[in-house]
Amino acid sequence: MDQQTYLENINAAAQAIRQACGEADIAVVLGSGLGGYVDALSDAACVSYADIPGFPVSTAPGHAGKWWTGLLHGKRVCMMQGRVHGYEGYDLKDVTLPVRVMKRLGVKTLIVTNAAGGVNTSFAPGDLMLMTDFLNLSGKNPLTGPNLDDFGPRFPDMTHALSRDLQRLTRDVAEKLGVALQEGVYCWLNGPCYETPAEIRMLRALGADAVGMSTVPEIIVARHCGLESLGLSCITNMAAGILDQPLSHQEVMETGERVKDTFRALVDGVIAAM
Ligand code: HPA
């Protein structure tokens, strides 16, 4: 797709969402398990991704595919209930189109949640992890291609891709709520297969604490266009080879389900404190 068509898609999607739900200051991408959090919005309006021109529609089971906007703790918050992933076959430009739409809608802060495998052996399934940084080992980058000068520079800095202020705030909120919070480096791989035990040993040697198939493209694009980002992972399973058992999507879903109330309370506390 040429740049002009892509920019038109962004503007058309932003206009459709603005009409259906209005603008927002904070955006939350709800990973699997957290979708119910949209109930917390008051004066909420929503629109299905399928009804937003140019918007990518998820094929993953358990991803509802709706954009919500409403009031939460006195702030205008939009929530993405479901997202698409590179492994579904989407171009990363489309995976990250929603972030550029957020920018057009006035969003300043992006909170991205995900499910991840624990690479750090001191983690346990059900732990929550504050992303302090990331490793992009996917071999891909959502900013590949002509730079979108309207959004940001050709060579954006990634030193503070994840906002240190939001990390500090999240630590404080977790402590006040009594929520145990791990911290670490999230490694993005394309998927969709889970990693091999050898890959997990390699990732650990390279400094990864968790591994997953999402979030990093969104954070890169958010940084490019000047949004502050916070990344939070639910460690749904220990990564391949750490325990003497195979990984399953079912385990990922079950752990997500088990800790979703705590995860939600943390995100909610962060938004309240912002
Ligand atoms: N690997 C990659 N992605 C994941 C995992 C994992 O172990 N668990 C949840 N998402």
Tab-separated table of C-alpha atoms and ligand atoms in Angstrom:
chain	number	residue	atom	x	y	z
A	1	MET	CA	0.000	0.000	0.000
A	2	ASP	CA	1.366	3.415	-0.857
A	3	GLN	CA	1.929	6.028	1.811
A	4	GLN	CA	-0.926	8.247	0.644
A	5	THR	CA	-3.488	5.427	0.951
A	6	TYR	CA	-2.121	4.468	4.359
A	7	LEU	CA	-2.411	8.065	5.627
A	8	GLU	CA	-5.943	8.241	4.253
A	9	ASN	CA	-6.806	5.021	6.108
A	10	ILE	CA	-5.497	6.496	9.355
A	11	ASN	CA	-7.539	9.662	8.893
A	12	ALA	CA	-10.690	7.784	7.837
A	13	ALA	CA	-10.430	5.440	10.836
A	14	ALA	CA	-9.831	8.359	13.205
A	15	GLN	CA	-12.818	10.219	11.805
A	16	ALA	CA	-15.116	7.170	12.131
A	17	ILE	CA	-14.044	6.619	15.753
A	18	ARG	CA	-14.336	10.333	16.568
A	19	GLN	CA	-17.898	10.291	15.272
A	20	ALA	CA	-18.868	7.087	17.062
A	21	CYS	CA	-17.051	7.582	20.392
A	22	GLY	CA	-15.190	10.882	20.543
A	23	GLU	CA	-11.556	11.613	21.393
A	24	ALA	CA	-9.445	10.475	24.374
A	25	ASP	CA	-6.319	11.324	26.368
A	26	ILE	CA	-5.350	7.827	27.462
A	27	ALA	CA	-5.484	4.609	25.416
A	28	VAL	CA	-5.387	1.077	26.762
A	29	VAL	CA	-4.735	-1.990	24.619
A	30	LEU	CA	-6.395	-4.874	26.432
A	31	GLY	CA	-4.619	-8.191	25.970
A	32	SER	CA	-6.511	-11.478	26.105
A	33	GLY	CA	-8.282	-11.881	29.451
A	34	LEU	CA	-8.559	-8.151	30.184
A	35	GLY	CA	-11.381	-7.427	27.723
A	36	GLY	CA	-13.965	-7.168	30.507
A	37	TYR	CA	-12.282	-4.009	31.767
A	38	VAL	CA	-14.373	-1.937	29.335
A	39	ASP	CA	-17.190	-2.297	31.935
A	40	ALA	CA	-15.326	0.256	34.059
A	41	LEU	CA	-15.972	3.045	31.539
A	42	SER	CA	-18.894	5.363	32.192
A	43	ASP	CA	-20.694	7.218	29.397
A	44	ALA	CA	-19.160	4.601	27.130
A	45	ALA	CA	-19.587	4.377	23.388
A	46	CYS	CA	-18.140	1.654	21.203
A	47	VAL	CA	-17.613	0.766	17.574
A	48	SER	CA	-16.668	-2.597	16.043
A	49	TYR	CA	-13.359	-2.680	14.194
A	50	ALA	CA	-15.296	-4.099	11.245
A	51	ASP	CA	-17.189	-0.789	11.037
A	52	ILE	CA	-14.044	1.362	11.079
A	53	PRO	CA	-12.727	1.936	7.545
A	54	GLY	CA	-9.143	0.745	7.076
A	55	PHE	CA	-8.985	-0.821	10.548
A	56	PRO	CA	-7.447	-4.311	10.961
A	57	VAL	CA	-9.860	-6.969	12.265
A	58	SER	CA	-8.517	-9.752	14.498
A	59	THR	CA	-8.731	-13.422	13.605
A	60	ALA	CA	-7.569	-14.591	17.054
A	61	PRO	CA	-10.115	-16.412	19.233
A	62	GLY	CA	-11.033	-14.474	22.377
A	63	HIS	CA	-10.378	-11.062	20.812
A	64	ALA	CA	-13.642	-9.130	20.598
A	65	GLY	CA	-12.576	-6.436	18.120
A	66	LYS	CA	-14.196	-3.301	19.517
A	67	TRP	CA	-13.010	0.233	20.203
A	68	TRP	CA	-14.482	1.782	23.343
A	69	THR	CA	-14.255	5.313	24.678
A	70	GLY	CA	-15.625	6.636	27.952
A	71	LEU	CA	-14.824	8.269	31.244
A	72	LEU	CA	-12.649	6.617	33.876
A	73	HIS	CA	-11.478	8.373	37.042
A	74	GLY	CA	-12.412	11.672	35.420
A	75	LYS	CA	-10.268	11.018	32.337
A	76	ARG	CA	-11.213	10.364	28.733
A	77	VAL	CA	-9.997	6.827	28.095
A	78	CYS	CA	-10.264	4.691	24.984
A	79	MET	CA	-9.808	0.947	25.107
A	80	MET	CA	-9.013	-1.533	22.382
A	81	GLN	CA	-10.803	-4.757	23.130
A	82	GLY	CA	-8.723	-7.036	20.944
A	83	ARG	CA	-5.823	-6.348	18.625
A	84	VAL	CA	-4.162	-7.935	15.624
A	85	HIS	CA	-0.715	-9.528	15.575
A	86	GLY	CA	1.979	-9.843	12.939
A	87	TYR	CA	1.656	-13.631	13.036
A	88	GLU	CA	-1.905	-13.382	11.708
A	89	GLY	CA	-0.344	-12.249	8.444
A	90	TYR	CA	-0.911	-8.525	8.908
A	91	ASP	CA	1.656	-6.057	7.765
A	92	LEU	CA	3.131	-4.286	10.799
A	93	LYS	CA	1.848	-1.019	9.304
A	94	ASP	CA	-1.670	-2.340	9.861
A	95	VAL	CA	-0.841	-3.834	13.279
A	96	THR	CA	0.215	-0.352	14.384
A	97	LEU	CA	-2.383	1.699	12.491
A	98	PRO	CA	-4.502	1.913	15.683
A	99	VAL	CA	-1.639	3.679	17.488
A	100	ARG	CA	-1.474	6.329	14.777
A	101	VAL	CA	-5.246	6.654	14.969
A	102	MET	CA	-4.847	7.245	18.729
A	103	LYS	CA	-2.396	10.026	17.963
A	104	ARG	CA	-4.950	11.628	15.640
A	105	LEU	CA	-7.583	11.336	18.399
A	106	GLY	CA	-5.488	13.324	20.859
A	107	VAL	CA	-4.137	10.434	22.946
A	108	LYS	CA	-1.024	11.308	24.963
A	109	THR	CA	-0.468	8.084	26.902
A	110	LEU	CA	-0.607	4.470	25.744
A	111	ILE	CA	-0.934	1.535	28.134
A	112	VAL	CA	-0.302	-1.827	26.476
A	113	THR	CA	-1.003	-5.131	28.203
A	114	ASN	CA	-0.034	-8.582	27.044
A	115	ALA	CA	0.430	-12.219	27.939
A	116	ALA	CA	4.060	-13.370	27.996
A	117	GLY	CA	6.161	-16.394	28.769
A	118	GLY	CA	8.507	-16.129	31.742
A	119	VAL	CA	12.164	-16.406	30.697
A	120	ASN	CA	13.547	-15.261	34.063
A	121	THR	CA	13.521	-18.425	36.195
A	122	SER	CA	12.658	-16.474	39.341
A	123	PHE	CA	9.263	-15.605	37.805
A	124	ALA	CA	6.171	-17.786	38.253
A	125	PRO	CA	3.020	-18.146	36.154
A	126	GLY	CA	0.518	-15.529	37.287
A	127	ASP	CA	3.173	-12.884	38.022
A	128	LEU	CA	2.662	-9.399	36.621
A	129	MET	CA	5.672	-7.697	35.039
A	130	LEU	CA	6.402	-4.043	34.410
A	131	MET	CA	8.217	-3.730	31.081
A	132	THR	CA	11.377	-1.708	31.680
A	133	ASP	CA	12.693	-2.161	28.146
A	134	PHE	CA	12.364	-4.492	25.194
A	135	LEU	CA	14.361	-6.602	22.779
A	136	ASN	CA	13.171	-6.679	19.185
A	137	LEU	CA	14.376	-10.039	17.848
A	138	SER	CA	11.562	-10.374	15.335
A	139	GLY	CA	13.767	-9.277	12.456
A	140	LYS	CA	11.051	-6.763	11.582
A	141	ASN	CA	10.272	-3.146	12.349
A	142	PRO	CA	6.943	-1.341	11.945
A	143	LEU	CA	8.747	1.839	10.806
A	144	THR	CA	10.224	0.106	7.740
A	145	GLY	CA	9.451	1.968	4.527
A	146	PRO	CA	9.162	5.675	3.761
A	147	ASN	CA	9.071	7.711	6.969
A	148	LEU	CA	5.752	9.273	7.918
A	149	ASP	CA	7.105	12.766	8.570
A	150	ASP	CA	3.716	13.939	9.896
A	151	PHE	CA	4.107	11.514	12.773
A	152	GLY	CA	7.763	11.501	13.690
A	153	PRO	CA	11.439	11.411	12.674
A	154	ARG	CA	13.190	8.864	10.461
A	155	PHE	CA	15.486	7.698	13.254
A	156	PRO	CA	13.504	7.908	16.506
A	157	ASP	CA	15.272	7.525	19.836
A	158	MET	CA	14.319	4.394	21.810
A	159	THR	CA	16.227	5.173	25.020
A	160	HIS	CA	12.941	6.119	26.679
A	161	ALA	CA	10.562	4.060	24.561
A	162	LEU	CA	8.892	3.103	27.833
A	163	SER	CA	8.193	6.123	30.003
A	164	ARG	CA	10.220	6.168	33.210
A	165	ASP	CA	7.638	8.435	34.854
A	166	LEU	CA	4.890	5.903	34.161
A	167	GLN	CA	7.128	3.112	35.477
A	168	ARG	CA	7.667	5.016	38.727
A	169	LEU	CA	3.970	5.695	39.052
A	170	THR	CA	3.144	2.031	38.399
A	171	ARG	CA	5.600	0.836	41.074
A	172	ASP	CA	3.959	3.203	43.593
A	173	VAL	CA	0.461	2.075	42.656
A	174	ALA	CA	1.414	-1.615	42.891
A	175	GLU	CA	2.914	-1.054	46.319
A	176	LYS	CA	-0.160	0.807	47.579
A	177	LEU	CA	-2.452	-1.916	46.242
A	178	GLY	CA	-0.241	-4.680	47.638
A	179	VAL	CA	0.175	-6.143	44.148
A	180	ALA	CA	3.488	-7.965	43.670
A	181	LEU	CA	5.140	-6.592	40.535
A	182	GLN	CA	8.094	-8.101	38.704
A	183	GLU	CA	10.124	-5.964	36.315
A	184	GLY	CA	12.052	-6.820	33.234
A	185	VAL	CA	12.886	-6.832	29.577
A	186	TYR	CA	10.229	-8.124	27.179
A	187	CYS	CA	11.488	-9.807	24.044
A	188	TRP	CA	9.313	-9.643	20.953
A	189	LEU	CA	9.369	-12.583	18.560
A	190	ASN	CA	6.995	-12.926	15.657
A	191	GLY	CA	5.416	-16.301	16.599
A	192	PRO	CA	3.001	-17.961	16.126
A	193	CYS	CA	4.859	-21.021	17.364
A	194	TYR	CA	6.156	-20.861	20.895
A	195	GLU	CA	9.936	-20.820	21.241
A	196	THR	CA	12.228	-23.835	21.476
A	197	PRO	CA	14.094	-24.499	24.736
A	198	ALA	CA	17.336	-23.529	22.945
A	199	GLU	CA	15.812	-20.204	21.898
A	200	ILE	CA	14.734	-19.530	25.477
A	201	ARG	CA	18.263	-20.234	26.771
A	202	MET	CA	19.547	-17.817	24.128
A	203	LEU	CA	17.008	-15.140	25.083
A	204	ARG	CA	17.962	-15.448	28.749
A	205	ALA	CA	21.646	-15.041	27.867
A	206	LEU	CA	20.709	-11.947	25.838
A	207	GLY	CA	18.946	-10.305	28.767
A	208	ALA	CA	15.279	-11.153	28.254
A	209	ASP	CA	13.001	-11.710	31.243
A	210	ALA	CA	9.819	-12.415	29.288
A	211	VAL	CA	8.914	-13.311	25.722
A	212	GLY	CA	5.828	-12.605	23.671
A	213	MET	CA	4.372	-11.961	20.235
A	214	SER	CA	2.932	-8.459	20.538
A	215	THR	CA	3.272	-4.974	22.078
A	216	VAL	CA	6.709	-3.963	20.792
A	217	PRO	CA	5.448	-2.799	17.362
A	218	GLU	CA	2.851	-0.623	19.111
A	219	ILE	CA	5.438	0.817	21.493
A	220	ILE	CA	7.885	1.603	18.684
A	221	VAL	CA	5.186	3.436	16.726
A	222	ALA	CA	3.948	5.207	19.872
A	223	ARG	CA	7.474	6.434	20.541
A	224	HIS	CA	7.849	7.517	16.932
A	225	CYS	CA	4.781	9.780	17.199
A	226	GLY	CA	5.553	11.076	20.680
A	227	LEU	CA	3.150	9.087	22.874
A	228	GLU	CA	4.283	8.034	26.349
A	229	SER	CA	4.027	4.261	26.772
A	230	LEU	CA	3.577	1.862	29.649
A	231	GLY	CA	3.882	-1.896	29.048
A	232	LEU	CA	2.515	-4.495	31.458
A	233	SER	CA	2.824	-8.251	30.997
A	234	CYS	CA	1.012	-11.118	32.599
A	235	ILE	CA	3.434	-14.031	32.868
A	236	THR	CA	0.990	-16.736	31.832
A	237	ASN	CA	3.474	-19.605	31.654
A	238	MET	CA	7.130	-20.377	32.071
A	239	ALA	CA	8.829	-20.230	28.663
A	240	ALA	CA	9.715	-23.413	26.784
A	241	GLY	CA	12.106	-25.846	28.440
A	242	ILE	CA	12.072	-24.267	31.912
A	243	LEU	CA	9.526	-26.752	33.216
A	244	ASP	CA	9.462	-30.315	31.964
A	245	GLN	CA	6.147	-29.853	30.164
A	246	PRO	CA	4.877	-28.598	26.808
A	247	LEU	CA	3.334	-25.120	26.438
A	248	SER	CA	-0.282	-24.658	25.481
A	249	HIS	CA	-2.548	-21.801	24.516
A	250	GLN	CA	-4.963	-23.209	27.090
A	251	GLU	CA	-2.467	-22.657	29.908
A	252	VAL	CA	-1.946	-19.092	28.673
A	253	MET	CA	-5.703	-18.443	28.700
A	254	GLU	CA	-6.243	-20.118	32.086
A	255	THR	CA	-3.528	-18.128	33.849
A	256	GLY	CA	-4.773	-14.921	32.229
A	257	GLU	CA	-8.235	-15.695	33.544
A	258	ARG	CA	-6.931	-16.477	37.038
A	259	VAL	CA	-5.091	-13.165	37.525
A	260	LYS	CA	-7.259	-10.856	35.460
A	261	ASP	CA	-8.825	-9.147	38.490
A	262	THR	CA	-5.407	-8.233	39.924
A	263	PHE	CA	-4.148	-7.163	36.513
A	264	ARG	CA	-7.217	-5.007	36.039
A	265	ALA	CA	-6.855	-3.471	39.516
A	266	LEU	CA	-3.269	-2.496	38.703
A	267	VAL	CA	-4.148	-0.866	35.383
A	268	ASP	CA	-7.091	0.869	37.010
A	269	GLY	CA	-4.909	2.158	39.846
A	270	VAL	CA	-2.413	3.522	37.321
A	271	ILE	CA	-5.120	5.390	35.394
A	272	ALA	CA	-6.568	6.766	38.633
A	273	ALA	CA	-3.105	7.993	39.674
A	274	MET	CA	-2.229	9.570	36.329
B	1	HPA	N1	6.069	-17.342	24.285
B	1	HPA	C1	5.632	-16.401	23.418
B	1	HPA	N2	4.497	-15.735	23.583
B	1	HPA	C2	3.762	-16.020	24.665
B	1	HPA	C3	4.160	-16.995	25.601
B	1	HPA	C4	5.385	-17.687	25.399
B	1	HPA	O1	5.808	-18.560	26.178
B	1	HPA	N3	3.191	-17.041	26.561
B	1	HPA	C5	2.255	-16.102	26.211
B	1	HPA	N4	2.592	-15.501	25.073
